[in-house]
Tab-separated table of C-alpha atoms and ligand atoms in Angstrom:
chain	number	residue	atom	x	y	z
A	1	MET	CA	9.674	-14.959	-22.490
A	2	SER	CA	12.394	-15.132	-19.849
A	3	SER	CA	13.767	-12.419	-17.591
A	4	THR	CA	15.790	-12.153	-14.407
A	5	TYR	CA	12.423	-12.168	-12.606
A	6	ASP	CA	12.053	-15.750	-13.897
A	7	GLN	CA	15.442	-16.759	-12.460
A	8	VAL	CA	14.845	-15.365	-8.960
A	9	LEU	CA	11.235	-14.874	-7.884
A	10	TYR	CA	10.395	-11.479	-6.404
A	11	PRO	CA	8.456	-11.749	-3.130
A	12	SER	CA	5.151	-9.972	-3.799
A	13	LEU	CA	2.477	-8.823	-1.363
A	14	ALA	CA	-0.923	-7.136	-1.218
A	15	PHE	CA	-0.279	-3.387	-0.838
A	16	SER	CA	-3.283	-1.709	0.771
A	17	GLU	CA	-2.225	1.712	-0.509
A	18	THR	CA	-2.676	0.519	-4.126
A	19	HIS	CA	-6.251	-0.665	-3.580
A	20	PRO	CA	-8.758	1.112	-5.872
A	21	ASP	CA	-10.923	2.004	-2.892
A	22	ASN	CA	-7.962	3.785	-1.257
A	23	LEU	CA	-7.206	5.598	-4.525
A	24	ALA	CA	-10.881	6.600	-4.796
A	25	ALA	CA	-10.946	7.834	-1.169
A	26	LEU	CA	-7.836	9.995	-1.693
A	27	ALA	CA	-9.208	11.389	-4.950
A	28	THR	CA	-12.507	12.212	-3.204
A	29	LEU	CA	-10.673	13.958	-0.351
A	30	HIS	CA	-9.116	16.162	-3.024
A	31	GLY	CA	-12.478	17.077	-4.517
A	32	LEU	CA	-12.514	14.666	-7.473
A	33	THR	CA	-15.255	12.252	-8.483
A	34	PRO	CA	-13.391	8.991	-9.120
A	35	PRO	CA	-15.168	5.839	-10.341
A	36	THR	CA	-16.591	4.141	-7.236
A	37	GLY	CA	-18.914	1.411	-8.483
A	38	PRO	CA	-17.763	-1.684	-10.316
A	39	CYS	CA	-14.560	-0.633	-12.044
A	40	ARG	CA	-11.733	-1.848	-14.285
A	41	VAL	CA	-8.254	-2.091	-12.797
A	42	LEU	CA	-4.911	-2.613	-14.572
A	43	GLU	CA	-1.689	-3.598	-12.802
A	44	VAL	CA	1.517	-3.166	-14.762
A	45	GLY	CA	4.477	-5.429	-13.810
A	46	CYS	CA	2.187	-7.284	-11.425
A	47	GLY	CA	4.624	-10.140	-10.684
A	48	ASP	CA	2.655	-13.124	-9.373
A	49	ALA	CA	-0.433	-10.899	-8.825
A	50	SER	CA	-0.326	-11.204	-5.023
A	51	ASN	CA	-1.643	-7.636	-5.077
A	52	LEU	CA	-4.302	-8.033	-7.767
A	53	ILE	CA	-5.791	-11.434	-6.872
A	54	PRO	CA	-7.175	-10.435	-3.436
A	55	MET	CA	-8.709	-7.315	-5.019
A	56	ALA	CA	-10.482	-9.499	-7.571
A	57	LEU	CA	-11.590	-11.943	-4.874
A	58	ALA	CA	-13.078	-9.145	-2.760
A	59	ASP	CA	-14.834	-7.363	-5.621
A	60	PRO	CA	-16.512	-9.793	-8.036
A	61	ALA	CA	-18.345	-6.982	-9.890
A	62	SER	CA	-15.090	-5.332	-11.018
A	63	HIS	CA	-12.632	-6.538	-13.648
A	64	PHE	CA	-8.882	-6.843	-13.114
A	65	VAL	CA	-6.089	-7.200	-15.676
A	66	GLY	CA	-2.472	-7.812	-14.675
A	67	PHE	CA	0.591	-8.428	-16.797
A	68	ASP	CA	4.297	-8.962	-16.380
A	69	LEU	CA	7.287	-9.592	-18.617
A	70	ALA	CA	8.269	-12.648	-16.569
A	71	THR	CA	6.539	-15.974	-17.235
A	72	ARG	CA	7.013	-17.870	-13.976
A	73	PRO	CA	5.325	-15.335	-11.666
A	74	ILE	CA	2.389	-14.994	-14.074
A	75	GLU	CA	1.988	-18.792	-14.212
A	76	ALA	CA	2.059	-18.921	-10.406
A	77	GLY	CA	-0.641	-16.219	-10.291
A	78	GLN	CA	-2.739	-18.013	-12.904
A	79	ALA	CA	-2.611	-21.187	-10.796
A	80	VAL	CA	-4.015	-19.269	-7.806
A	81	VAL	CA	-6.724	-17.649	-9.972
A	82	HIS	CA	-7.678	-21.108	-11.230
A	83	ALA	CA	-7.711	-22.626	-7.721
A	84	LEU	CA	-9.982	-19.813	-6.514
A	85	GLY	CA	-12.232	-20.101	-9.575
A	86	LEU	CA	-12.086	-16.362	-10.260
A	87	SER	CA	-13.540	-15.182	-13.571
A	88	ASN	CA	-13.050	-11.420	-13.115
A	89	ILE	CA	-9.254	-11.386	-13.461
A	90	GLU	CA	-6.886	-11.992	-16.383
A	91	LEU	CA	-3.120	-12.392	-16.017
A	92	HIS	CA	-0.845	-12.177	-19.045
A	93	THR	CA	2.820	-12.645	-19.738
A	94	LEU	CA	3.427	-9.491	-21.721
A	95	ASP	CA	6.028	-6.820	-22.406
A	96	ILE	CA	4.433	-3.408	-21.902
A	97	LEU	CA	6.036	-2.409	-25.217
A	98	GLU	CA	3.491	-4.746	-26.863
A	99	PHE	CA	0.476	-3.533	-24.876
A	100	PRO	CA	-2.602	-4.342	-26.996
A	101	PRO	CA	-5.259	-1.614	-27.442
A	102	SER	CA	-7.870	-4.393	-27.131
A	103	PHE	CA	-7.330	-4.410	-23.333
A	104	GLY	CA	-9.657	-1.395	-23.250
A	105	ASN	CA	-9.868	1.399	-20.688
A	106	PHE	CA	-9.196	1.309	-16.957
A	107	ASP	CA	-10.398	3.366	-14.014
A	108	TYR	CA	-7.302	2.611	-11.974
A	109	ILE	CA	-3.791	1.838	-13.214
A	110	ILE	CA	-1.296	0.515	-10.669
A	111	ALA	CA	2.477	0.383	-11.140
A	112	HIS	CA	4.044	-0.712	-7.857
A	113	GLY	CA	7.838	-1.019	-7.893
A	114	PHE	CA	7.890	-0.625	-11.667
A	115	CYS	CA	8.973	2.892	-12.654
A	116	THR	CA	12.443	2.773	-11.043
A	117	TRP	CA	13.294	-0.664	-12.378
A	118	VAL	CA	12.629	-0.212	-16.089
A	119	PRO	CA	14.618	1.698	-18.739
A	120	ALA	CA	13.499	5.226	-19.628
A	121	PHE	CA	11.873	4.149	-22.921
A	122	VAL	CA	9.740	1.572	-21.054
A	123	LEU	CA	8.647	4.262	-18.609
A	124	GLU	CA	7.678	6.468	-21.565
A	125	LYS	CA	5.590	3.578	-22.875
A	126	PHE	CA	3.973	3.192	-19.444
A	127	PHE	CA	2.795	6.793	-19.531
A	128	ALA	CA	1.675	6.413	-23.148
A	129	VAL	CA	-0.438	3.397	-22.095
A	130	CYS	CA	-1.908	5.465	-19.254
A	131	GLN	CA	-2.613	8.328	-21.634
A	132	SER	CA	-4.546	6.062	-24.026
A	133	HIS	CA	-6.204	3.744	-21.501
A	134	LEU	CA	-7.033	5.660	-18.299
A	135	SER	CA	-10.686	6.648	-18.028
A	136	PRO	CA	-11.351	10.422	-17.747
A	137	HIS	CA	-11.731	10.428	-13.933
A	138	GLY	CA	-9.321	7.557	-13.345
A	139	VAL	CA	-6.321	7.493	-11.003
A	140	ILE	CA	-2.765	6.194	-11.521
A	141	PHE	CA	-0.713	4.788	-8.638
A	142	ALA	CA	3.030	4.866	-9.349
A	143	SER	CA	5.770	4.170	-6.812
A	144	TYR	CA	9.450	4.988	-7.392
A	145	ASN	CA	12.706	5.719	-5.594
A	146	THR	CA	13.299	9.379	-4.929
A	147	HIS	CA	16.195	11.716	-4.402
A	148	PRO	CA	17.730	12.914	-2.185
A	149	GLN	CA	17.919	9.575	-0.276
A	150	ALA	CA	18.225	7.654	-3.545
A	151	HIS	CA	21.709	9.186	-3.970
A	152	ALA	CA	22.850	7.059	-1.017
A	153	ARG	CA	21.078	4.038	-2.496
A	154	GLU	CA	22.761	4.631	-5.844
A	155	ALA	CA	26.148	4.838	-4.146
A	156	SER	CA	25.759	1.508	-2.316
A	157	ARG	CA	24.361	-0.009	-5.516
A	158	GLN	CA	27.420	1.128	-7.501
A	159	ILE	CA	29.746	-0.331	-4.890
A	160	MET	CA	27.934	-3.682	-4.992
A	161	HIS	CA	28.045	-3.665	-8.786
A	162	ALA	CA	31.804	-3.073	-8.605
A	163	GLN	CA	32.440	-6.206	-6.513
A	164	PRO	CA	35.361	-8.351	-7.680
A	165	PRO	CA	34.445	-11.128	-10.140
A	166	GLY	CA	32.957	-14.222	-8.477
A	167	PRO	CA	30.256	-16.844	-8.870
A	168	GLU	CA	26.939	-15.566	-10.259
A	169	ALA	CA	24.958	-17.446	-7.605
A	170	SER	CA	26.460	-15.508	-4.694
A	171	ARG	CA	26.432	-11.980	-6.169
A	172	VAL	CA	24.054	-10.645	-3.512
A	173	THR	CA	25.964	-12.062	-0.548
A	174	ASP	CA	29.309	-11.136	-2.092
A	175	GLY	CA	28.030	-7.645	-2.983
A	176	LYS	CA	26.867	-6.990	0.572
A	177	HIS	CA	30.153	-8.358	1.918
A	178	PHE	CA	32.107	-6.107	-0.443
A	179	LEU	CA	30.086	-3.107	0.708
A	180	SER	CA	30.946	-3.917	4.346
A	181	THR	CA	34.611	-4.364	3.422
A	182	ILE	CA	34.730	-0.921	1.804
A	183	ARG	CA	32.971	0.528	4.853
A	184	ARG	CA	35.679	-0.836	7.172
A	185	PHE	CA	38.297	1.311	5.437
A	186	VAL	CA	36.216	4.510	5.399
A	187	THR	CA	37.318	7.253	7.797
A	188	ASP	CA	35.086	10.162	6.790
A	189	PRO	CA	32.279	10.317	9.391
A	190	LEU	CA	29.565	11.446	6.957
A	191	TRP	CA	30.425	8.715	4.484
A	192	GLN	CA	30.592	6.183	7.345
A	193	ALA	CA	27.084	7.144	8.460
A	194	THR	CA	25.725	6.918	4.911
A	195	LEU	CA	27.206	3.481	4.296
A	196	ASP	CA	26.120	2.232	7.742
A	197	SER	CA	22.541	3.173	7.014
A	198	GLU	CA	22.697	1.488	3.602
A	199	ILE	CA	24.202	-1.690	5.090
A	200	LYS	CA	21.414	-1.710	7.681
A	201	ARG	CA	18.719	-1.180	5.032
A	202	LEU	CA	20.079	-3.973	2.839
A	203	GLY	CA	20.462	-6.296	5.841
A	204	ALA	CA	16.766	-5.933	6.664
A	205	ARG	CA	15.402	-7.147	3.322
A	206	PRO	CA	15.347	-10.523	1.583
A	207	ASP	CA	18.256	-11.244	-0.772
A	208	SER	CA	15.720	-11.993	-3.525
A	209	VAL	CA	14.689	-8.319	-3.403
A	210	THR	CA	18.294	-7.052	-3.380
A	211	PHE	CA	19.049	-9.330	-6.361
A	212	HIS	CA	16.595	-7.272	-8.450
A	213	ASP	CA	16.408	-3.882	-6.766
A	214	GLU	CA	20.143	-3.323	-6.350
A	215	LEU	CA	21.855	-5.781	-8.673
A	216	GLY	CA	19.370	-5.693	-11.552
A	217	GLY	CA	19.836	-3.759	-14.783
A	218	ALA	CA	17.653	-0.669	-15.141
A	219	TYR	CA	17.543	1.726	-12.191
A	220	ASN	CA	16.120	5.247	-12.388
A	221	CYS	CA	15.612	7.410	-9.333
A	222	PHE	CA	13.743	10.690	-9.525
A	223	TYR	CA	13.299	14.041	-7.944
A	224	VAL	CA	9.548	14.183	-7.458
A	225	ALA	CA	9.401	17.359	-9.554
A	226	ASP	CA	11.047	15.527	-12.488
A	227	PHE	CA	8.731	12.529	-12.170
A	228	VAL	CA	5.680	14.783	-12.180
A	229	ALA	CA	7.097	16.752	-15.141
A	230	LEU	CA	7.445	13.471	-17.042
A	231	ALA	CA	3.832	12.570	-16.211
A	232	ALA	CA	2.710	16.072	-17.214
A	233	ARG	CA	4.168	15.580	-20.696
A	234	HIS	CA	1.628	12.756	-21.060
A	235	GLY	CA	-1.296	14.808	-19.788
A	236	PHE	CA	-1.270	13.984	-16.048
A	237	GLN	CA	-0.973	16.076	-12.886
A	238	TYR	CA	0.101	15.399	-9.312
A	239	LEU	CA	-2.878	14.430	-7.175
A	240	ALA	CA	-1.487	13.275	-3.808
A	241	GLU	CA	0.553	10.564	-2.119
A	242	GLY	CA	-1.048	7.137	-1.782
A	243	LEU	CA	-0.576	6.947	2.006
A	244	LEU	CA	-2.567	9.250	4.248
A	245	ARG	CA	0.349	10.334	6.455
A	246	PRO	CA	2.425	11.951	3.667
A	247	ALA	CA	-0.742	13.039	1.839
A	248	LEU	CA	-2.308	14.926	4.763
A	249	ARG	CA	0.180	15.357	7.628
A	250	PRO	CA	3.805	15.098	6.462
A	251	ASN	CA	6.158	14.206	9.279
A	252	VAL	CA	7.553	17.699	9.908
A	253	PRO	CA	6.533	20.400	12.400
A	254	PRO	CA	3.660	22.712	11.361
A	255	GLU	CA	6.049	25.710	11.294
A	256	THR	CA	8.228	23.906	8.749
A	257	ILE	CA	5.183	23.198	6.594
A	258	ALA	CA	4.196	26.874	6.782
A	259	GLU	CA	7.689	28.025	5.750
A	260	LEU	CA	7.966	25.490	2.922
A	261	ARG	CA	4.503	26.476	1.703
A	262	ALA	CA	5.591	30.115	1.636
A	263	LEU	CA	8.832	29.252	-0.173
A	264	SER	CA	6.994	27.165	-2.771
A	265	GLN	CA	4.687	30.105	-3.565
A	266	GLY	CA	1.496	28.093	-3.903
A	267	ASP	CA	2.902	25.428	-6.226
A	268	GLU	CA	2.059	21.962	-4.838
A	269	VAL	CA	4.790	20.042	-6.672
A	270	THR	CA	7.447	22.521	-5.589
A	271	PHE	CA	6.167	22.140	-2.012
A	272	GLN	CA	6.421	18.342	-2.304
A	273	GLN	CA	9.951	18.679	-3.675
A	274	TYR	CA	10.998	20.936	-0.787
A	275	LEU	CA	9.496	18.429	1.644
A	276	ASP	CA	11.625	15.670	0.111
A	277	PHE	CA	14.746	17.822	0.508
A	278	VAL	CA	13.913	18.300	4.195
A	279	THR	CA	12.824	14.743	4.990
A	280	TYR	CA	15.535	12.962	2.959
A	281	ARG	CA	12.804	10.934	1.279
A	282	GLY	CA	13.796	7.789	-0.633
A	283	PHE	CA	10.505	6.376	-1.953
A	284	ARG	CA	7.197	7.782	-3.128
A	285	ARG	CA	3.802	6.343	-3.863
A	286	THR	CA	2.362	9.016	-6.093
A	287	LEU	CA	-1.187	9.349	-7.382
A	288	LEU	CA	-1.723	11.066	-10.708
A	289	CYS	CA	-4.864	12.083	-12.552
A	290	ARG	CA	-5.651	13.789	-15.825
A	291	SER	CA	-4.404	17.380	-16.017
A	292	ASN	CA	-7.834	18.866	-16.720
A	293	LEU	CA	-9.402	17.734	-13.419
A	294	PRO	CA	-10.031	20.440	-10.777
A	295	ILE	CA	-8.166	19.294	-7.658
A	296	GLN	CA	-9.265	20.924	-4.373
A	297	ARG	CA	-6.467	20.955	-1.828
A	298	ASN	CA	-8.206	23.060	0.808
A	299	ALA	CA	-11.518	21.304	1.344
A	300	ILE	CA	-10.320	18.094	2.998
A	301	ASN	CA	-12.798	18.352	5.925
A	302	GLU	CA	-15.830	18.871	3.708
A	303	ASN	CA	-14.737	16.085	1.385
A	304	LEU	CA	-14.122	13.754	4.335
A	305	LEU	CA	-17.874	13.863	4.919
A	306	LYS	CA	-18.383	12.065	1.582
A	307	LEU	CA	-16.530	8.985	2.865
A	308	ARG	CA	-17.191	6.021	5.112
A	309	VAL	CA	-14.940	5.468	8.116
A	310	ALA	CA	-13.866	2.370	10.042
A	311	SER	CA	-11.790	2.085	13.190
A	312	PRO	CA	-10.126	-0.804	15.052
A	313	LEU	CA	-10.211	1.282	18.280
A	314	TYR	CA	-12.208	-0.041	21.222
A	315	ARG	CA	-12.933	1.641	24.542
A	316	VAL	CA	-10.981	0.335	27.542
A	317	SER	CA	-11.810	2.912	30.216
A	318	GLN	CA	-13.881	5.912	31.197
A	319	ASN	CA	-11.502	8.159	33.150
A	320	PRO	CA	-12.319	10.258	36.262
A	321	SER	CA	-11.673	13.431	34.215
A	322	GLY	CA	-14.495	12.408	31.864
A	323	SER	CA	-12.158	11.445	29.028
A	324	GLU	CA	-12.174	7.954	27.520
A	325	THR	CA	-9.248	5.713	26.607
A	326	PHE	CA	-9.409	3.637	23.434
A	327	ARG	CA	-7.000	0.877	22.454
A	328	ASN	CA	-6.032	-0.194	18.954
A	329	GLY	CA	-7.467	-3.664	18.315
A	330	GLY	CA	-5.374	-4.016	15.163
A	331	GLY	CA	-1.902	-3.435	16.614
A	332	PRO	CA	-0.035	-1.389	19.199
A	333	GLY	CA	-1.233	2.004	20.392
A	334	GLN	CA	-3.993	3.714	22.292
A	335	MET	CA	-5.504	7.192	22.469
A	336	GLU	CA	-7.470	9.343	24.870
A	337	SER	CA	-10.499	11.335	23.785
A	338	ASN	CA	-11.819	14.406	25.580
A	339	ASN	CA	-14.110	15.219	22.704
A	340	PRO	CA	-17.670	13.864	23.114
A	341	PHE	CA	-18.294	14.047	19.333
A	342	LEU	CA	-15.190	11.984	18.607
A	343	SER	CA	-15.976	9.502	21.400
A	344	ALA	CA	-19.501	9.037	20.046
A	345	VAL	CA	-18.114	8.315	16.560
A	346	LEU	CA	-15.646	5.786	17.967
A	347	HIS	CA	-18.344	4.022	20.013
A	348	ARG	CA	-20.439	3.500	16.882
A	349	LEU	CA	-17.447	2.327	14.862
A	350	GLU	CA	-16.401	-0.111	17.580
A	351	THR	CA	-19.659	-1.990	17.087
A	352	VAL	CA	-19.145	-2.551	13.342
A	353	TRP	CA	-15.370	-2.994	12.856
A	354	PRO	CA	-13.972	-4.209	10.462
A	355	ARG	CA	-16.893	-2.707	8.583
A	356	SER	CA	-17.424	1.027	8.203
A	357	LEU	CA	-20.178	3.647	8.497
A	358	PRO	CA	-20.712	6.863	6.515
A	359	LEU	CA	-19.044	9.695	8.470
A	360	ALA	CA	-21.878	12.122	7.690
A	361	GLU	CA	-24.277	9.813	9.554
A	362	LEU	CA	-22.046	9.678	12.628
A	363	LEU	CA	-21.877	13.398	13.368
A	364	PRO	CA	-24.881	15.217	14.838
A	365	ASP	CA	-24.707	18.242	12.537
A	366	PRO	CA	-21.866	17.778	10.083
A	367	SER	CA	-22.105	21.249	8.568
A	368	ALA	CA	-21.956	22.997	11.964
A	369	ILE	CA	-19.118	20.830	13.086
A	370	ALA	CA	-16.998	21.222	9.956
A	371	GLU	CA	-14.781	23.858	11.573
A	372	THR	CA	-14.412	22.159	14.952
A	373	PRO	CA	-11.342	20.251	16.161
A	374	THR	CA	-13.241	16.998	15.561
A	375	PHE	CA	-12.077	16.931	11.949
A	376	ASP	CA	-8.483	17.556	12.932
A	377	GLN	CA	-8.727	14.675	15.377
A	378	LEU	CA	-10.313	12.395	12.782
A	379	ILE	CA	-7.475	13.189	10.362
A	380	SER	CA	-4.934	12.546	13.131
A	381	LEU	CA	-6.445	9.125	13.726
A	382	ALA	CA	-6.462	8.407	9.989
A	383	VAL	CA	-2.798	9.271	9.421
A	384	ASN	CA	-1.923	7.008	12.383
A	385	ASN	CA	-3.862	4.060	10.906
A	386	LEU	CA	-6.498	4.226	13.642
A	387	LEU	CA	-9.218	5.333	11.253
A	388	PHE	CA	-9.656	4.018	7.721
A	389	LEU	CA	-11.350	6.013	4.973
A	390	ARG	CA	-13.404	4.098	2.440
A	391	HIS	CA	-15.961	4.391	-0.295
A	392	THR	CA	-17.080	0.791	-0.106
A	393	ASP	CA	-16.705	-1.947	2.455
A	394	PRO	CA	-14.790	-5.082	1.514
A	395	PRO	CA	-16.745	-8.315	2.115
A	396	VAL	CA	-15.531	-8.713	5.699
A	397	ALA	CA	-17.709	-10.540	8.205
A	398	SER	CA	-18.561	-9.644	11.774
A	399	PRO	CA	-18.409	-12.294	14.528
A	400	THR	CA	-22.185	-12.793	14.393
A	401	LYS	CA	-21.856	-15.073	11.371
A	402	THR	CA	-23.148	-18.577	12.091
A	403	ASN	CA	-20.622	-20.700	10.236
A	404	PRO	CA	-17.292	-18.853	10.393
A	405	THR	CA	-15.699	-18.549	6.947
A	406	ALA	CA	-12.117	-17.519	6.227
A	407	ASN	CA	-11.595	-15.976	2.801
A	408	PRO	CA	-10.726	-18.658	0.227
A	409	LEU	CA	-7.291	-17.157	-0.544
A	410	ALA	CA	-6.319	-17.447	3.135
A	411	ARG	CA	-7.576	-21.053	3.146
A	412	LEU	CA	-5.369	-21.758	0.124
A	413	GLN	CA	-2.411	-20.049	1.833
A	414	ALA	CA	-2.999	-22.207	4.938
A	415	ALA	CA	-1.679	-25.207	3.012
A	416	SER	CA	1.761	-23.737	2.452
A	417	GLY	CA	2.742	-20.980	4.840
A	418	THR	CA	2.238	-18.648	7.734
A	419	LEU	CA	1.359	-15.441	5.828
A	420	PHE	CA	-2.319	-14.760	5.120
A	421	THR	CA	-4.013	-12.105	2.997
A	422	THR	CA	-6.992	-10.387	4.567
A	423	MET	CA	-10.016	-8.853	2.861
A	424	LEU	CA	-8.735	-5.478	4.132
A	425	HIS	CA	-5.922	-5.989	1.604
A	426	THR	CA	-3.276	-6.515	4.269
A	427	GLN	CA	-1.186	-9.475	5.376
A	428	VAL	CA	-1.131	-11.142	8.773
A	429	ARG	CA	1.344	-13.735	9.957
A	430	PHE	CA	0.439	-16.601	12.286
A	431	GLU	CA	3.596	-18.491	13.228
A	432	ASP	CA	1.904	-21.064	15.478
A	433	ASP	CA	0.953	-24.564	14.236
A	434	PHE	CA	-2.674	-24.190	15.207
A	435	SER	CA	-3.830	-21.085	13.262
A	436	PRO	CA	-3.162	-22.377	9.697
A	437	LYS	CA	-4.970	-25.630	10.563
A	438	LEU	CA	-7.949	-23.712	11.934
A	439	ILE	CA	-8.046	-21.343	8.923
A	440	ALA	CA	-8.069	-24.346	6.558
A	441	LEU	CA	-11.185	-25.662	8.348
A	442	LEU	CA	-13.107	-22.358	8.124
A	443	ASP	CA	-14.903	-23.070	4.860
A	444	GLY	CA	-18.349	-22.045	6.066
A	445	THR	CA	-19.687	-25.584	6.425
A	446	ARG	CA	-19.436	-25.827	10.235
A	447	PRO	CA	-20.449	-23.819	13.271
A	448	ALA	CA	-17.703	-22.711	15.677
A	449	SER	CA	-18.830	-25.405	18.145
A	450	ALA	CA	-17.863	-28.156	15.660
A	451	LEU	CA	-14.254	-27.002	15.291
A	452	ALA	CA	-12.572	-28.020	18.579
A	453	PRO	CA	-13.085	-31.788	18.092
A	454	LEU	CA	-11.345	-31.543	14.693
A	455	LEU	CA	-8.149	-30.058	16.093
A	456	ASN	CA	-6.138	-32.136	18.554
A	457	GLY	CA	-5.260	-30.515	21.851
A	458	THR	CA	-7.425	-27.448	21.465
A	459	THR	CA	-10.390	-26.115	23.441
A	460	PRO	CA	-13.543	-24.170	22.507
A	461	THR	CA	-12.087	-21.157	24.365
A	462	LEU	CA	-8.903	-21.240	22.305
A	463	ILE	CA	-10.977	-21.504	19.118
A	464	ALA	CA	-13.187	-18.583	20.178
A	465	THR	CA	-10.127	-16.390	20.899
A	466	ALA	CA	-8.537	-17.252	17.558
A	467	LEU	CA	-11.780	-16.597	15.659
A	468	GLN	CA	-12.134	-13.245	17.385
A	469	SER	CA	-8.684	-12.222	16.170
A	470	PHE	CA	-9.392	-13.528	12.627
A	471	TYR	CA	-12.532	-11.362	12.507
A	472	ARG	CA	-10.677	-8.322	13.786
A	473	VAL	CA	-7.907	-8.510	11.170
A	474	GLY	CA	-10.446	-8.899	8.337
A	475	LEU	CA	-9.575	-12.483	7.459
A	476	MET	CA	-13.195	-13.633	7.572
A	477	ILE	CA	-15.772	-13.103	4.843
A	478	ALA	CA	-19.483	-12.482	4.994
B	501	SAM	C1	10.528	-4.679	-8.867
B	501	SAM	S1	9.389	-5.786	-9.590
B	501	SAM	C2	7.880	-5.332	-8.824
B	501	SAM	C3	6.861	-6.432	-8.809
B	501	SAM	C4	5.559	-6.068	-8.067
B	501	SAM	N1	4.830	-5.031	-8.757
B	501	SAM	C5	5.841	-5.668	-6.645
B	501	SAM	O1	5.882	-4.461	-6.346
B	501	SAM	O2	6.049	-6.540	-5.795
B	501	SAM	C6	9.212	-5.134	-11.244
B	501	SAM	C7	8.327	-5.989	-12.136
B	501	SAM	O3	8.181	-5.328	-13.402
B	501	SAM	C8	8.234	-6.318	-14.421
B	501	SAM	N2	8.664	-5.703	-15.713
B	501	SAM	C9	9.844	-5.142	-15.999
B	501	SAM	N3	9.871	-4.707	-17.285
B	501	SAM	C10	8.637	-4.985	-17.795
B	501	SAM	C11	8.051	-4.792	-19.066
B	501	SAM	N4	8.722	-4.229	-20.069
B	501	SAM	N5	6.770	-5.190	-19.259
B	501	SAM	C12	6.074	-5.772	-18.240
B	501	SAM	N6	6.605	-6.012	-17.023
B	501	SAM	C13	7.870	-5.620	-16.798
B	501	SAM	C14	9.271	-7.303	-13.901
B	501	SAM	O4	9.183	-8.557	-14.563
B	501	SAM	C15	8.910	-7.356	-12.423
B	501	SAM	O5	7.970	-8.352	-12.136
């Protein structure tokens, strides 16, 4: 089988929002009882399985199936699966139109970057597969381009498609150049601003993505209400967004939320649609579940108590006012806490990061505290990526481990690049010469003290600092 995705490889990544544990946490927050033990996961249009392979590596008790129409990415993924010796993942070159019933049922079905880039009849087949193969309490993750912003994307796409004839090999460069040429002649300020923002967006992404996303064949953008209506025809309902920020605290003032809620008259999908109109949204990561499941949208605090929490925050100062300042150990940002309950939670979490603890065990009297600002503050941290909600911990190690061990996928990646997949299902980049060499050596056979002599020009202090950062980003396994 050959497709345009065989001609130009699509750069794939691990997307933490698609991880089954994230889908389970969001479903739990909304009052559902998703599968949380060993589970079966399907990824549709998985490309080279950069998303699915680290899931399989981190969760040997679960089973993962990925497929894609294109042969080359699947072969690349199969080579990685073979090198890692994984037996809980299958990758197939397959057209979804030929999906075999023998694949069985799945607790989680992931379609990242699929629904917009396939013809309508393929999307119908996707939902038919979900209808027949999703387990009763399962969750679907589906991302897609949304209106109203997608109107601007469609306009720039049409202009690039209308470029004058030229060599096939330079269609992306020529298309972008043509778009800029048209822009130079535009005098209408609104149209200028629209095209400027499109030119900026296209300039910030790899040409291999633009080749498919803008210059490929099928391209369907949706109003969220239409996408959900399509899913509903196959027996699914809107559950939530896959990222915590849009799911719990959309980026608009509380008064706007209150007015949009009133205007949408209690209908969640209408509310989401109104939000998209206001925020000019261009992309959604939507979670769907079976229509018969009783979603609770107003018991987030109570349901939060069913989850584990983890935080990269660490305390940097106790202030004269009695408050404490915490800094993000996983990136930029810091916060100040005046709330002794919250501070106590963060102190406990600091000692176990990147692992988590059950929230109910961290609060003195969870039922009494359920109405206090502590929950609001916990949610604020979560939507700002300073608190992570989980059902189960990934196999990340803490720095107490005797022989430091980087996850085997990262060790494989050390041979060829600077981008590494963590067991938190994220990517980290180390551009220096030293880090990839060190990661390659972290196979669990040596103590930290044996590493410096193996790397020219380094010191035990440098090694200790690097190891500390590898532990913090979740690169190391238990
Ligand atoms: C935009 S790419 C997204 C790849 C990956 N999921 C990601 O987000 O990085 C869309 C993928 O869907 C695959 N695809 C398109 N039509 C398909 C079909 N009928 N059956 C299976 N895969 C298909 C393409 O080959 C391609 O790998």
